[in-house]
């Protein structure tokens, strides 16, 4: 078992947000219920927005993700 599976993350295209409103609702609920965790994770609505409006959803924020990737490189 490697380190990266522990860094669960996924990429969503912008159109996925429109197709899956329940996902957006669940992210909003998480943000409301756990505001202390928001600085530690990359939320879907802000954070990493890349090429073609793709968004990263990860349990790690940018700094922690970069540190984890340095460990496996």
CSV table of C-alpha atoms in Angstrom, one decimal:
chain,number,residue,atom,x,y,z
A,1,UNK,CA,0.0,0.0,0.0
A,2,UNK,CA,1.4,3.3,-1.0
A,3,UNK,CA,1.0,6.8,0.3
A,4,UNK,CA,-1.1,8.2,-2.6
A,5,UNK,CA,-4.2,6.1,-2.0
A,6,UNK,CA,-4.4,7.8,1.4
A,7,UNK,CA,-4.5,11.2,-0.3
A,8,UNK,CA,-7.9,10.4,-1.8
A,9,UNK,CA,-8.7,13.0,-4.5
A,10,UNK,CA,-10.7,13.3,-7.7
A,11,UNK,CA,-11.1,15.7,-10.5
A,12,UNK,CA,-14.5,17.1,-11.6
A,13,UNK,CA,-15.3,18.8,-14.9
A,14,UNK,CA,-17.4,21.9,-14.6
A,15,UNK,CA,-20.3,20.2,-16.3
A,16,UNK,CA,-20.3,17.6,-13.6
A,17,UNK,CA,-21.3,20.2,-11.1
A,18,UNK,CA,-24.5,20.9,-13.1
A,19,UNK,CA,-25.2,17.2,-13.6
A,20,UNK,CA,-24.8,16.3,-10.0
A,21,UNK,CA,-26.4,19.0,-7.8
A,22,UNK,CA,-26.5,16.6,-4.9
A,23,UNK,CA,-22.7,16.5,-4.9
A,24,UNK,CA,-22.6,20.3,-4.7
A,25,UNK,CA,-25.2,20.2,-1.9
A,26,UNK,CA,-23.1,17.7,0.1
A,27,UNK,CA,-20.0,19.8,-0.2
A,28,UNK,CA,-21.9,22.8,1.0
A,29,UNK,CA,-23.2,20.8,4.0
A,30,UNK,CA,-19.7,19.7,4.8
A,31,UNK,CA,-18.4,23.3,4.7
A,32,UNK,CA,-21.2,24.4,7.0
A,33,UNK,CA,-20.8,21.5,9.5
A,34,UNK,CA,-17.0,21.4,9.6
A,35,UNK,CA,-15.6,24.9,9.0
A,36,UNK,CA,-12.5,24.1,10.9
A,37,UNK,CA,-11.5,21.5,8.3
A,38,UNK,CA,-11.9,23.8,5.2
A,39,UNK,CA,-8.3,25.1,5.4
A,40,UNK,CA,-7.0,21.6,5.5
A,41,UNK,CA,-8.8,20.3,2.4
A,42,UNK,CA,-9.3,21.4,-1.2
A,43,UNK,CA,-13.0,22.2,-1.7
A,44,UNK,CA,-14.7,21.5,-5.0
A,45,UNK,CA,-16.1,25.0,-5.6
A,46,UNK,CA,-12.8,26.9,-5.0
A,47,UNK,CA,-9.2,25.7,-4.7
A,48,UNK,CA,-7.7,24.0,-7.6
A,49,UNK,CA,-9.5,25.1,-10.8
A,50,UNK,CA,-7.5,24.0,-13.8
A,51,UNK,CA,-7.6,23.5,-17.5
A,52,UNK,CA,-11.1,23.6,-19.0
A,53,UNK,CA,-12.6,24.5,-15.6
A,54,UNK,CA,-11.7,21.2,-14.0
A,55,UNK,CA,-11.7,21.2,-10.2
A,56,UNK,CA,-9.8,19.1,-7.7
A,57,UNK,CA,-11.5,17.6,-4.7
A,58,UNK,CA,-9.0,16.3,-2.2
A,59,UNK,CA,-8.6,15.6,1.5
A,60,UNK,CA,-5.3,17.5,1.3
A,61,UNK,CA,-4.8,21.2,0.8
A,62,UNK,CA,-2.2,22.5,-1.7
A,63,UNK,CA,0.7,22.5,0.7
A,64,UNK,CA,0.0,19.1,2.1
A,65,UNK,CA,-0.5,17.6,-1.3
A,66,UNK,CA,2.8,19.0,-2.6
A,67,UNK,CA,4.6,17.6,0.5
A,68,UNK,CA,3.0,14.2,0.0
A,69,UNK,CA,4.0,14.1,-3.7
A,70,UNK,CA,7.6,15.1,-2.8
A,71,UNK,CA,7.8,12.0,-0.5
A,72,UNK,CA,6.8,9.7,-3.3
A,73,UNK,CA,8.9,11.3,-6.1
